[in-house]
């Protein structure tokens, strides 16, 4: 059973950004990324750029001509997971694309190609083929060795990797958050990006929670973007994040990876540990705001209707006043004509009277 199709014109693109530049370049990575997105046709519903205190520069300098909103994720050091959650929660589309600001895309419909795979209700997330600037593979999916994620075929030429020419999307263990498309409802249902992983592992953890719900994670190798990996932030993986990831997934890792179809299909609430209190609070807040927004929209619609009625009434009154003024002007014209006529008659009477008086005086 296929689900209703939602294309790139109804997708929100979420871009966490620190506003940094690549080495020996002056133009921010974000600007290059946005310029590449401007080729999409049709354009996405919106682009949400999420910044923090560390943001360098002024995004408004080059964002004015695109459907872009800039939001602040809150105080504190760079936090990819929190930035993504902030962007998704304020987004207005049913699909969200998480995208790094150090990526560049070519073409007009690559996002549509990714969106096509979400017609399959069993697909929970869609990734893309990411290459380094030298065209070698950076990401074509993530698998696991000894409980740790590894990028498949990393550093190899695409010509050496048969799966690059695959006609169907590739099932993978996880996909990078540098370019990851999901349904917004699925993202929220599994608790969004975990605040336990502010910089690394958050995307892998998200994919594994989707898989634990029974979803597949796929990569479409026909969709290719250039990824200047970690150009926008230091390439550091903290040991404590690695340990948290291992603790979270070590107990049911093997069953999940060997045969996802037999893994327990957890309810969304089962996937939310205490670290997700923030995303749940923000989700509840988002729902409440959505209700308020709907109420405001209804109120605005009512005010518009009332304003239209008032404008119509005012227009009627103006027409009536105009007609009255016309009648008054016509009456004034008639009065003026009558006054002129009376004045003329008075002059004639005065003249006749003067003539009579002179004749009588002369006759004496």
CSV table of C-alpha atoms in Angstrom, one decimal:
chain,number,residue,atom,x,y,z
A,1,UNK,CA,0.0,0.0,0.0
A,2,UNK,CA,1.5,3.3,-1.1
A,3,UNK,CA,0.9,6.5,0.9
A,4,UNK,CA,-0.1,9.9,-0.6
A,5,UNK,CA,2.8,11.4,-2.5
A,6,UNK,CA,4.5,14.5,-1.1
A,7,UNK,CA,7.1,16.1,-3.4
A,8,UNK,CA,10.0,18.5,-3.0
A,9,UNK,CA,7.6,21.5,-3.3
A,10,UNK,CA,6.1,20.4,0.1
A,11,UNK,CA,9.4,19.8,1.9
A,12,UNK,CA,11.0,21.8,4.6
A,13,UNK,CA,14.9,21.8,4.5
A,14,UNK,CA,16.5,22.1,7.9
A,15,UNK,CA,20.1,23.4,7.9
A,16,UNK,CA,22.0,23.8,11.2
A,17,UNK,CA,24.8,26.3,10.6
A,18,UNK,CA,27.7,28.0,12.4
A,19,UNK,CA,28.2,30.4,9.4
A,20,UNK,CA,31.8,29.3,9.0
A,21,UNK,CA,34.0,29.2,5.8
A,22,UNK,CA,36.2,26.6,4.3
A,23,UNK,CA,39.9,27.0,4.7
A,24,UNK,CA,41.4,29.7,2.4
A,25,UNK,CA,37.9,30.9,1.4
A,26,UNK,CA,36.0,34.0,2.3
A,27,UNK,CA,32.5,32.9,1.4
A,28,UNK,CA,30.5,31.1,4.1
A,29,UNK,CA,29.7,27.4,3.5
A,30,UNK,CA,26.1,28.2,4.0
A,31,UNK,CA,26.0,30.6,1.0
A,32,UNK,CA,27.4,27.9,-1.3
A,33,UNK,CA,24.8,25.4,0.0
A,34,UNK,CA,21.9,27.8,-0.5
A,35,UNK,CA,23.0,28.8,-3.9
A,36,UNK,CA,23.0,25.1,-4.9
A,37,UNK,CA,19.5,24.7,-3.5
A,38,UNK,CA,18.3,27.7,-5.5
A,39,UNK,CA,18.4,25.3,-8.6
A,40,UNK,CA,15.6,23.2,-7.2
A,41,UNK,CA,12.5,23.4,-9.4
A,42,UNK,CA,9.9,23.5,-8.0
A,43,UNK,CA,11.4,25.2,-5.0
A,44,UNK,CA,11.0,23.6,-1.5
A,45,UNK,CA,8.2,24.9,0.7
A,46,UNK,CA,10.8,26.5,3.0
A,47,UNK,CA,14.4,26.5,4.2
A,48,UNK,CA,14.9,26.8,7.9
A,49,UNK,CA,18.4,27.9,8.9
A,50,UNK,CA,19.1,27.2,12.5
A,51,UNK,CA,22.0,29.2,14.1
A,52,UNK,CA,23.5,29.6,17.6
A,53,UNK,CA,25.6,32.0,19.5
A,54,UNK,CA,28.7,30.8,17.5
A,55,UNK,CA,27.3,31.9,14.2
A,56,UNK,CA,29.7,34.1,12.2
A,57,UNK,CA,28.4,36.8,10.0
A,58,UNK,CA,24.9,38.0,9.1
A,59,UNK,CA,22.7,35.5,7.2
A,60,UNK,CA,20.3,38.2,6.1
A,61,UNK,CA,23.0,39.5,3.8
A,62,UNK,CA,22.3,36.8,1.2
A,63,UNK,CA,19.1,35.1,2.2
A,64,UNK,CA,16.6,37.7,1.1
A,65,UNK,CA,15.7,36.2,-2.2
A,66,UNK,CA,14.8,32.7,-1.0
A,67,UNK,CA,12.0,31.2,1.0
A,68,UNK,CA,14.1,31.1,4.2
A,69,UNK,CA,13.6,31.5,7.9
A,70,UNK,CA,16.5,32.0,10.3
A,71,UNK,CA,15.9,30.8,13.8
A,72,UNK,CA,18.1,30.6,16.9
A,73,UNK,CA,18.4,27.2,18.6
A,74,UNK,CA,19.2,28.8,22.0
A,75,UNK,CA,22.3,29.5,24.1
A,76,UNK,CA,25.3,27.1,24.4
A,77,UNK,CA,27.9,25.5,22.2
A,78,UNK,CA,27.2,24.0,18.8
A,79,UNK,CA,24.5,21.3,19.2
A,80,UNK,CA,23.5,19.6,15.9
A,81,UNK,CA,20.7,17.6,17.5
A,82,UNK,CA,19.1,20.5,19.2
A,83,UNK,CA,19.4,22.6,16.0
A,84,UNK,CA,17.7,19.9,14.0
A,85,UNK,CA,14.9,19.5,16.6
A,86,UNK,CA,14.4,23.3,16.7
A,87,UNK,CA,14.1,23.5,12.9
A,88,UNK,CA,11.8,20.5,12.5
A,89,UNK,CA,9.5,21.7,15.3
A,90,UNK,CA,8.9,25.1,13.6
A,91,UNK,CA,8.7,23.6,10.1
A,92,UNK,CA,5.4,23.7,8.2
A,93,UNK,CA,5.8,20.7,5.9
A,94,UNK,CA,4.9,17.0,6.2
A,95,UNK,CA,8.5,16.1,5.0
A,96,UNK,CA,11.8,17.4,6.4
A,97,UNK,CA,15.2,17.2,4.9
A,98,UNK,CA,18.1,17.5,7.3
A,99,UNK,CA,21.0,19.0,5.4
A,100,UNK,CA,24.5,20.1,6.4
A,101,UNK,CA,25.6,23.5,5.4
A,102,UNK,CA,28.8,22.1,4.0
A,103,UNK,CA,27.0,20.2,1.2
A,104,UNK,CA,26.4,21.3,-2.4
A,105,UNK,CA,23.9,19.8,-4.8
A,106,UNK,CA,23.4,19.9,-8.5
A,107,UNK,CA,20.2,19.5,-10.5
A,108,UNK,CA,16.6,20.5,-10.2
A,109,UNK,CA,14.7,17.4,-9.0
A,110,UNK,CA,17.1,15.4,-6.8
A,111,UNK,CA,15.0,16.1,-3.7
A,112,UNK,CA,11.9,14.8,-5.6
A,113,UNK,CA,13.8,11.6,-6.3
A,114,UNK,CA,14.4,11.2,-2.6
A,115,UNK,CA,10.8,12.0,-1.8
A,116,UNK,CA,9.6,9.3,-4.2
A,117,UNK,CA,10.9,6.6,-1.9
A,118,UNK,CA,8.8,7.8,1.0
A,119,UNK,CA,5.7,6.7,-0.9
A,120,UNK,CA,6.7,3.2,0.5
A,121,UNK,CA,5.2,3.2,4.1
A,122,UNK,CA,8.0,0.9,5.2
A,123,UNK,CA,10.7,3.4,4.4
A,124,UNK,CA,11.4,5.7,7.3
A,125,UNK,CA,14.4,7.7,6.1
A,126,UNK,CA,16.1,8.3,2.8
A,127,UNK,CA,19.8,9.2,2.3
A,128,UNK,CA,21.9,10.1,-0.7
A,129,UNK,CA,25.3,9.4,-2.2
A,130,UNK,CA,27.8,12.0,-0.8
A,131,UNK,CA,31.1,12.5,-2.4
A,132,UNK,CA,34.2,14.5,-1.4
A,133,UNK,CA,35.2,17.4,-3.7
A,134,UNK,CA,37.6,15.0,-5.5
A,135,UNK,CA,34.5,12.8,-6.4
A,136,UNK,CA,35.5,9.9,-4.1
A,137,UNK,CA,32.8,8.5,-1.9
A,138,UNK,CA,32.2,10.0,1.6
A,139,UNK,CA,28.9,8.3,2.3
A,140,UNK,CA,26.7,5.7,0.6
A,141,UNK,CA,25.2,4.3,3.8
A,142,UNK,CA,26.3,3.2,7.2
A,143,UNK,CA,26.8,-0.3,8.6
A,144,UNK,CA,28.3,-1.5,11.9
A,145,UNK,CA,31.4,-3.3,13.0
A,146,UNK,CA,31.7,-4.3,16.6
A,147,UNK,CA,28.8,-2.1,17.5
A,148,UNK,CA,30.2,1.0,15.9
A,149,UNK,CA,29.0,2.8,12.8
A,150,UNK,CA,31.3,2.9,9.7
A,151,UNK,CA,30.8,4.5,6.3
A,152,UNK,CA,30.5,2.0,3.5
A,153,UNK,CA,33.1,2.3,0.7
A,154,UNK,CA,34.5,5.6,2.2
A,155,UNK,CA,37.3,7.1,0.1
A,156,UNK,CA,36.7,4.8,-2.9
A,157,UNK,CA,36.1,5.9,-6.4
A,158,UNK,CA,32.5,5.5,-7.5
A,159,UNK,CA,33.8,3.4,-10.4
A,160,UNK,CA,35.0,0.8,-7.9
A,161,UNK,CA,31.7,0.4,-6.1
A,162,UNK,CA,28.9,-1.5,-8.0
A,163,UNK,CA,26.2,-0.3,-5.7
A,164,UNK,CA,26.6,3.2,-7.1
A,165,UNK,CA,24.9,2.1,-10.2
A,166,UNK,CA,22.1,0.3,-8.4
A,167,UNK,CA,18.7,0.9,-10.0
A,168,UNK,CA,16.9,0.5,-6.6
A,169,UNK,CA,17.5,2.3,-3.3
A,170,UNK,CA,20.0,0.5,-1.1
A,171,UNK,CA,18.9,-0.8,2.4
A,172,UNK,CA,21.5,0.3,4.9
A,173,UNK,CA,21.9,0.2,8.7
A,174,UNK,CA,21.8,4.0,9.0
A,175,UNK,CA,22.4,7.1,6.9
A,176,UNK,CA,24.2,10.3,7.7
A,177,UNK,CA,22.3,13.4,8.9
A,178,UNK,CA,24.3,15.4,6.4
A,179,UNK,CA,21.5,14.7,3.9
A,180,UNK,CA,18.5,12.8,5.4
A,181,UNK,CA,14.9,13.0,4.3
A,182,UNK,CA,12.0,11.9,6.6
A,183,UNK,CA,8.3,12.3,7.3
A,184,UNK,CA,7.9,14.9,10.0
A,185,UNK,CA,5.4,12.7,11.9
A,186,UNK,CA,7.9,9.8,12.0
A,187,UNK,CA,10.7,12.1,13.2
A,188,UNK,CA,8.5,13.3,16.1
A,189,UNK,CA,7.1,9.9,16.9
A,190,UNK,CA,10.5,8.4,17.7
A,191,UNK,CA,11.5,11.5,19.7
A,192,UNK,CA,13.5,13.4,17.2
A,193,UNK,CA,17.3,13.8,17.6
A,194,UNK,CA,18.5,12.8,21.0
A,195,UNK,CA,20.1,15.5,23.1
A,196,UNK,CA,22.4,12.8,24.4
A,197,UNK,CA,24.3,13.2,21.2
A,198,UNK,CA,24.8,16.9,20.5
A,199,UNK,CA,27.5,16.5,17.8
A,200,UNK,CA,28.1,12.9,16.7
A,201,UNK,CA,26.0,9.7,16.6
A,202,UNK,CA,22.7,11.6,16.7
A,203,UNK,CA,21.8,10.7,13.1
A,204,UNK,CA,22.7,7.0,13.5
A,205,UNK,CA,20.8,6.8,16.8
A,206,UNK,CA,17.8,8.3,15.0
A,207,UNK,CA,18.0,5.8,12.2
A,208,UNK,CA,18.2,2.9,14.6
A,209,UNK,CA,15.1,4.1,16.5
A,210,UNK,CA,13.3,4.2,13.2
A,211,UNK,CA,14.5,0.7,12.4
A,212,UNK,CA,13.4,-0.5,15.9
A,213,UNK,CA,9.9,0.7,14.9
A,214,UNK,CA,10.1,-1.5,11.8
A,215,UNK,CA,11.1,1.1,9.2
A,216,UNK,CA,13.7,0.7,6.6
A,217,UNK,CA,16.5,3.2,6.0
A,218,UNK,CA,17.6,3.5,2.4
A,219,UNK,CA,20.1,5.4,0.3
A,220,UNK,CA,19.5,6.4,-3.3
A,221,UNK,CA,22.9,6.4,-5.1
A,222,UNK,CA,21.3,8.2,-8.0
A,223,UNK,CA,21.1,11.3,-5.8
A,224,UNK,CA,24.5,12.7,-5.4
A,225,UNK,CA,25.7,15.7,-3.4
A,226,UNK,CA,29.2,17.1,-2.7
A,227,UNK,CA,30.1,17.0,1.0
A,228,UNK,CA,32.9,19.1,2.4
A,229,UNK,CA,32.9,17.0,5.5
A,230,UNK,CA,33.4,18.8,8.8
A,231,UNK,CA,34.4,22.0,6.9
A,232,UNK,CA,31.8,23.9,9.0
A,233,UNK,CA,32.9,22.5,12.4
A,234,UNK,CA,36.0,20.6,13.8
A,235,UNK,CA,36.0,16.9,12.9
A,236,UNK,CA,36.0,15.6,16.5
A,237,UNK,CA,34.2,12.6,17.9
A,238,UNK,CA,34.1,12.7,21.7
A,239,UNK,CA,34.7,9.5,23.6
A,240,UNK,CA,31.8,10.1,25.9
A,241,UNK,CA,29.4,10.2,22.9
A,242,UNK,CA,30.8,6.9,21.7
A,243,UNK,CA,30.3,5.4,25.1
A,244,UNK,CA,26.7,6.6,25.3
A,245,UNK,CA,26.0,5.2,21.9
A,246,UNK,CA,27.4,1.8,22.9
A,247,UNK,CA,25.5,1.7,26.2
A,248,UNK,CA,22.2,2.6,24.4
A,249,UNK,CA,22.3,0.0,21.7
A,250,UNK,CA,24.5,-2.9,23.0
A,251,UNK,CA,21.6,-4.9,24.5
A,252,UNK,CA,19.5,-5.4,21.3
A,253,UNK,CA,22.0,-4.4,18.6
A,254,UNK,CA,22.6,-7.8,17.1
A,255,UNK,CA,18.9,-8.7,16.7
A,256,UNK,CA,18.1,-5.4,15.2
A,257,UNK,CA,20.9,-5.5,12.6
A,258,UNK,CA,20.6,-9.2,11.7
A,259,UNK,CA,16.9,-9.2,11.0
A,260,UNK,CA,15.1,-5.9,11.4
A,261,UNK,CA,11.8,-7.5,10.3
A,262,UNK,CA,11.7,-9.6,13.5
A,263,UNK,CA,12.9,-6.9,15.8
A,264,UNK,CA,10.3,-5.7,18.3
A,265,UNK,CA,8.1,-3.0,16.7
A,266,UNK,CA,8.2,-0.6,19.6
A,267,UNK,CA,5.6,1.9,20.3
A,268,UNK,CA,6.9,5.5,20.0
A,269,UNK,CA,6.6,6.0,23.8
A,270,UNK,CA,8.9,3.0,24.3
A,271,UNK,CA,11.7,4.7,22.5
A,272,UNK,CA,11.7,7.8,24.6
A,273,UNK,CA,14.1,7.7,27.5
A,274,UNK,CA,14.6,10.6,30.0
A,275,UNK,CA,17.1,12.3,27.6
A,276,UNK,CA,14.1,13.1,25.4
A,277,UNK,CA,12.3,15.2,27.9
A,278,UNK,CA,13.4,18.3,25.9
A,279,UNK,CA,12.1,17.1,22.6
A,280,UNK,CA,8.8,15.9,24.1
A,281,UNK,CA,8.4,19.2,25.9
A,282,UNK,CA,9.1,21.1,22.7
A,283,UNK,CA,6.7,18.8,20.8
A,284,UNK,CA,3.9,19.4,23.2
A,285,UNK,CA,4.7,23.1,23.0
A,286,UNK,CA,4.6,22.9,19.2
A,287,UNK,CA,1.3,21.1,19.3
A,288,UNK,CA,-0.1,23.8,21.6
A,289,UNK,CA,1.2,26.5,19.4
A,290,UNK,CA,-0.3,24.8,16.4
A,291,UNK,CA,-3.7,24.8,18.1
A,292,UNK,CA,-3.2,28.5,19.0
A,293,UNK,CA,-2.1,29.2,15.4
A,294,UNK,CA,-5.2,27.5,14.0
A,295,UNK,CA,-7.4,29.5,16.4
A,296,UNK,CA,-5.6,32.7,15.3
A,297,UNK,CA,-6.1,31.8,11.7
A,298,UNK,CA,-9.8,31.3,12.3
A,299,UNK,CA,-9.9,34.6,14.2
A,300,UNK,CA,-8.1,36.3,11.3
A,301,UNK,CA,-10.5,34.8,8.8
A,302,UNK,CA,-13.4,36.1,10.9
A,303,UNK,CA,-11.8,39.5,11.1
A,304,UNK,CA,-11.2,39.6,7.4
A,305,UNK,CA,-14.9,38.7,6.8
A,306,UNK,CA,-16.0,41.3,9.2
A,307,UNK,CA,-13.6,43.8,7.6
A,308,UNK,CA,-15.0,43.0,4.2
A,309,UNK,CA,-18.6,43.5,5.5
A,310,UNK,CA,-17.6,46.8,7.0
A,311,UNK,CA,-15.9,47.9,3.8
A,312,UNK,CA,-19.0,47.0,1.9
A,313,UNK,CA,-21.1,48.9,4.3
A,314,UNK,CA,-18.7,51.9,4.2
A,315,UNK,CA,-18.8,51.7,0.4
A,316,UNK,CA,-22.7,51.8,0.5
A,317,UNK,CA,-22.6,54.7,2.8
A,318,UNK,CA,-20.1,56.5,0.6
A,319,UNK,CA,-22.4,55.9,-2.4
A,320,UNK,CA,-25.4,57.2,-0.4
A,321,UNK,CA,-23.4,60.3,0.7
A,322,UNK,CA,-22.3,60.9,-2.9
A,323,UNK,CA,-25.9,60.7,-4.1
A,324,UNK,CA,-27.0,63.0,-1.3
A,325,UNK,CA,-24.2,65.4,-2.2
A,326,UNK,CA,-25.3,65.3,-5.8
A,327,UNK,CA,-28.9,66.0,-4.9
A,328,UNK,CA,-27.8,68.9,-2.6
A,329,UNK,CA,-25.6,70.3,-5.4
A,330,UNK,CA,-28.5,70.1,-7.8
A,331,UNK,CA,-30.8,71.7,-5.2
A,332,UNK,CA,-28.3,74.5,-4.6
A,333,UNK,CA,-28.1,75.0,-8.4
A,334,UNK,CA,-31.9,75.3,-8.6
A,335,UNK,CA,-31.9,77.7,-5.6
A,336,UNK,CA,-29.2,79.8,-7.2
A,337,UNK,CA,-31.1,79.9,-10.4
A,338,UNK,CA,-34.3,80.9,-8.5
A,339,UNK,CA,-32.4,83.6,-6.6
A,340,UNK,CA,-31.0,85.0,-9.8
A,341,UNK,CA,-34.5,85.0,-11.3
A,342,UNK,CA,-35.9,86.8,-8.2
A,343,UNK,CA,-33.1,89.3,-8.3
A,344,UNK,CA,-33.8,90.0,-11.9
A,345,UNK,CA,-37.5,90.4,-11.2
A,346,UNK,CA,-36.7,92.8,-8.3
A,347,UNK,CA,-34.5,94.9,-10.6
A,348,UNK,CA,-37.2,95.0,-13.2
A,349,UNK,CA,-39.8,96.1,-10.5
A,350,UNK,CA,-37.5,98.7,-9.1
A,351,UNK,CA,-36.9,100.0,-12.6
A,352,UNK,CA,-40.7,100.3,-13.4
A,353,UNK,CA,-41.3,101.9,-10.0
A,354,UNK,CA,-38.6,104.4,-10.6
A,355,UNK,CA,-40.0,105.2,-14.0
A,356,UNK,CA,-43.5,105.8,-12.6
A,357,UNK,CA,-42.2,108.1,-9.8
A,358,UNK,CA,-40.3,110.2,-12.4
A,359,UNK,CA,-43.3,110.4,-14.7
A,360,UNK,CA,-45.5,111.6,-11.8
A,361,UNK,CA,-42.9,114.2,-10.8
A,362,UNK,CA,-42.6,115.4,-14.4
A,363,UNK,CA,-46.4,115.7,-14.8
A,364,UNK,CA,-46.5,118.2,-11.9
